[in-house]
Amino acid sequence: MSFSDQDAFLAEVLNNKVDKEDIPEKVSTELIENITTRELVNLLNDFSFCNAQIDLDDGDSIFSVSVEAARLLFFSNNSWSAHCGVDFFGVMVTIPLGFDTDFISKFNQNTKIGRLYTINQSCEATIYRVDVHLTGGVSKRHIYYMIKTFIDCFKQLYAGLLAKEGVYEQ
């Protein structure tokens, strides 16, 4: 793949950032400083990101949601649960093919929503991850923006994977 094709694909991915004016009015501007697993699941359903039954035990510090043909993993430290809130959670997904290091470097330099990582030197898979920090308080609109942009960028990366754009070629 040529650099210009790769740059065009990168631009497509990065242009998937949610325009803050497009966030639905129903998404609250209420500030929160921590969130439990149950509260985050409820927010995801309120945001209509998954609208699915998520099996979640009260002690779970991790859960996943299906998006496209993948599972997004929501996680925090081992004390996170339905009863114990945290001021940070992360979201990650494995993309089953590696992107070349130039693409990963350019992506990571040009976005604030998530980072790409190769799993190993063979570039057989890529991790896409974002951390959402609530320290000091953030609005539910901000959480929506972070997760929605992450999902939209992932969908574009996945579409590129299917089309073999920007993908590491052995």
C-alpha positions as a Python dict, from the first residue, in 0.01 Angstrom:
ca = {
    (1, 'M'): (0, 0, 0),
    (2, 'S'): (135, 342, -90),
    (3, 'F'): (180, 619, 164),
    (4, 'S'): (-91, 829, -1),
    (5, 'D'): (-343, 541, 21),
    (6, 'Q'): (-246, 486, 384),
    (7, 'D'): (-278, 858, 460),
    (8, 'A'): (-621, 867, 295),
    (9, 'F'): (-733, 571, 506),
    (10, 'L'): (-594, 734, 820),
    (11, 'A'): (-790, 1052, 739),
    (12, 'E'): (-1108, 844, 699),
    (13, 'V'): (-1057, 684, 1040),
    (14, 'L'): (-976, 1011, 1216),
    (15, 'N'): (-1273, 1190, 1057),
    (16, 'N'): (-1504, 957, 1249),
    (17, 'K'): (-1472, 1176, 1556),
    (18, 'V'): (-1817, 1262, 1686),
    (19, 'D'): (-1917, 1624, 1640),
    (20, 'K'): (-2018, 1743, 1987),
    (21, 'E'): (-2322, 1919, 1839),
    (22, 'D'): (-2446, 1578, 1719),
    (23, 'I'): (-2469, 1433, 2069),
    (24, 'P'): (-2837, 1367, 2141),
    (25, 'E'): (-3002, 1615, 2377),
    (26, 'K'): (-3111, 1329, 2605),
    (27, 'V'): (-2746, 1274, 2703),
    (28, 'S'): (-2712, 1455, 3032),
    (29, 'T'): (-2459, 1723, 3117),
    (30, 'E'): (-2465, 1594, 3476),
    (31, 'L'): (-2113, 1571, 3620),
    (32, 'I'): (-1993, 1247, 3771),
    (33, 'E'): (-1664, 1169, 3945),
    (34, 'N'): (-1690, 790, 3957),
    (35, 'I'): (-1895, 518, 3801),
    (36, 'T'): (-1989, 161, 3890),
    (37, 'T'): (-2010, -123, 3640),
    (38, 'R'): (-2392, -118, 3662),
    (39, 'E'): (-2405, 260, 3605),
    (40, 'L'): (-2182, 229, 3298),
    (41, 'V'): (-2395, -53, 3155),
    (42, 'N'): (-2704, 163, 3209),
    (43, 'L'): (-2534, 456, 3037),
    (44, 'L'): (-2437, 238, 2740),
    (45, 'N'): (-2799, 131, 2705),
    (46, 'D'): (-2920, 491, 2749),
    (47, 'F'): (-2673, 592, 2476),
    (48, 'S'): (-2815, 312, 2254),
    (49, 'F'): (-2466, 178, 2187),
    (50, 'C'): (-2568, -178, 2247),
    (51, 'N'): (-2925, -201, 2383),
    (52, 'A'): (-2852, -556, 2482),
    (53, 'Q'): (-2884, -751, 2798),
    (54, 'I'): (-2541, -756, 2956),
    (55, 'D'): (-2493, -1031, 3210),
    (56, 'L'): (-2322, -861, 3499),
    (57, 'D'): (-2275, -1001, 3846),
    (58, 'D'): (-2253, -751, 4129),
    (59, 'G'): (-1881, -825, 4179),
    (60, 'D'): (-1774, -806, 3812),
    (61, 'S'): (-1491, -563, 3734),
    (62, 'I'): (-1503, -635, 3362),
    (63, 'F'): (-1773, -679, 3098),
    (64, 'S'): (-1797, -686, 2720),
    (65, 'V'): (-2030, -560, 2451),
    (66, 'S'): (-2062, -681, 2092),
    (67, 'V'): (-1987, -429, 1818),
    (68, 'E'): (-1962, -546, 1459),
    (69, 'A'): (-1788, -886, 1469),
    (70, 'A'): (-1590, -803, 1784),
    (71, 'R'): (-1629, -772, 2159),
    (72, 'L'): (-1542, -442, 2326),
    (73, 'L'): (-1402, -506, 2671),
    (74, 'F'): (-1480, -254, 2947),
    (75, 'F'): (-1243, -280, 3244),
    (76, 'S'): (-1094, -106, 3542),
    (77, 'N'): (-916, -218, 3857),
    (78, 'N'): (-1024, -529, 4044),
    (79, 'S'): (-1230, -331, 4296),
    (80, 'W'): (-1469, -202, 4027),
    (81, 'S'): (-1815, -352, 4068),
    (82, 'A'): (-2185, -272, 4077),
    (83, 'H'): (-2131, -145, 4433),
    (84, 'C'): (-1786, 15, 4404),
    (85, 'G'): (-1731, 305, 4167),
    (86, 'V'): (-1398, 408, 4014),
    (87, 'D'): (-1266, 729, 3858),
    (88, 'F'): (-1121, 553, 3554),
    (89, 'F'): (-1233, 283, 3314),
    (90, 'G'): (-1087, 158, 2991),
    (91, 'V'): (-1227, 13, 2672),
    (92, 'M'): (-1031, -212, 2440),
    (93, 'V'): (-1082, -436, 2142),
    (94, 'T'): (-857, -671, 1951),
    (95, 'I'): (-843, -624, 1576),
    (96, 'P'): (-751, -963, 1428),
    (97, 'L'): (-486, -836, 1190),
    (98, 'G'): (-195, -602, 1234),
    (99, 'F'): (-161, -253, 1094),
    (100, 'D'): (187, -152, 988),
    (101, 'T'): (398, 48, 1231),
    (102, 'D'): (391, 365, 1021),
    (103, 'F'): (11, 364, 1024),
    (104, 'I'): (1, 296, 1400),
    (105, 'S'): (249, 576, 1466),
    (106, 'K'): (55, 828, 1254),
    (107, 'F'): (-276, 721, 1409),
    (108, 'N'): (-143, 759, 1764),
    (109, 'Q'): (9, 1101, 1684),
    (110, 'N'): (-314, 1234, 1536),
    (111, 'T'): (-585, 1121, 1775),
    (112, 'K'): (-669, 1177, 2138),
    (113, 'I'): (-933, 905, 2140),
    (114, 'G'): (-751, 580, 2195),
    (115, 'R'): (-422, 425, 2095),
    (116, 'L'): (-326, 134, 1872),
    (117, 'Y'): (-75, -127, 1992),
    (118, 'T'): (70, -431, 1820),
    (119, 'I'): (44, -748, 2023),
    (120, 'N'): (383, -880, 1921),
    (121, 'Q'): (655, -830, 1660),
    (122, 'S'): (477, -1051, 1407),
    (123, 'C'): (201, -787, 1372),
    (124, 'E'): (-66, -1057, 1373),
    (125, 'A'): (-314, -848, 1569),
    (126, 'T'): (-365, -497, 1697),
    (127, 'I'): (-515, -369, 2022),
    (128, 'Y'): (-721, -50, 2013),
    (129, 'R'): (-770, 101, 2360),
    (130, 'V'): (-904, 417, 2521),
    (131, 'D'): (-897, 522, 2886),
    (132, 'V'): (-1176, 741, 3025),
    (133, 'H'): (-1074, 937, 3335),
    (134, 'L'): (-1340, 1092, 3559),
    (135, 'T'): (-1109, 1256, 3815),
    (136, 'G'): (-1241, 1600, 3900),
    (137, 'G'): (-1573, 1521, 3735),
    (138, 'V'): (-1679, 1482, 3374),
    (139, 'S'): (-2019, 1503, 3213),
    (140, 'K'): (-2212, 1208, 3081),
    (141, 'R'): (-2191, 1389, 2746),
    (142, 'H'): (-1810, 1359, 2765),
    (143, 'I'): (-1835, 987, 2838),
    (144, 'Y'): (-2074, 953, 2542),
    (145, 'Y'): (-1830, 1145, 2319),
    (146, 'M'): (-1533, 928, 2421),
    (147, 'I'): (-1710, 594, 2379),
    (148, 'K'): (-1900, 687, 2061),
    (149, 'T'): (-1584, 821, 1894),
    (150, 'F'): (-1396, 508, 2000),
    (151, 'I'): (-1667, 283, 1853),
    (152, 'D'): (-1688, 483, 1530),
    (153, 'C'): (-1309, 477, 1483),
    (154, 'F'): (-1305, 104, 1558),
    (155, 'K'): (-1575, 43, 1295),
    (156, 'Q'): (-1368, 233, 1038),
    (157, 'L'): (-1051, 46, 1135),
    (158, 'Y'): (-1242, -282, 1105),
    (159, 'A'): (-1380, -181, 764),
    (160, 'G'): (-1021, -105, 659),
    (161, 'L'): (-915, -444, 782),
    (162, 'L'): (-1181, -607, 566),
    (163, 'A'): (-1073, -397, 270),
    (164, 'K'): (-703, -455, 351),
    (165, 'E'): (-631, -80, 372),
    (166, 'G'): (-337, 15, 590),
    (167, 'V'): (-294, -346, 690),
    (168, 'Y'): (45, -496, 750),
    (169, 'E'): (138, -714, 456),
    (170, 'Q'): (382, -998, 508),
}
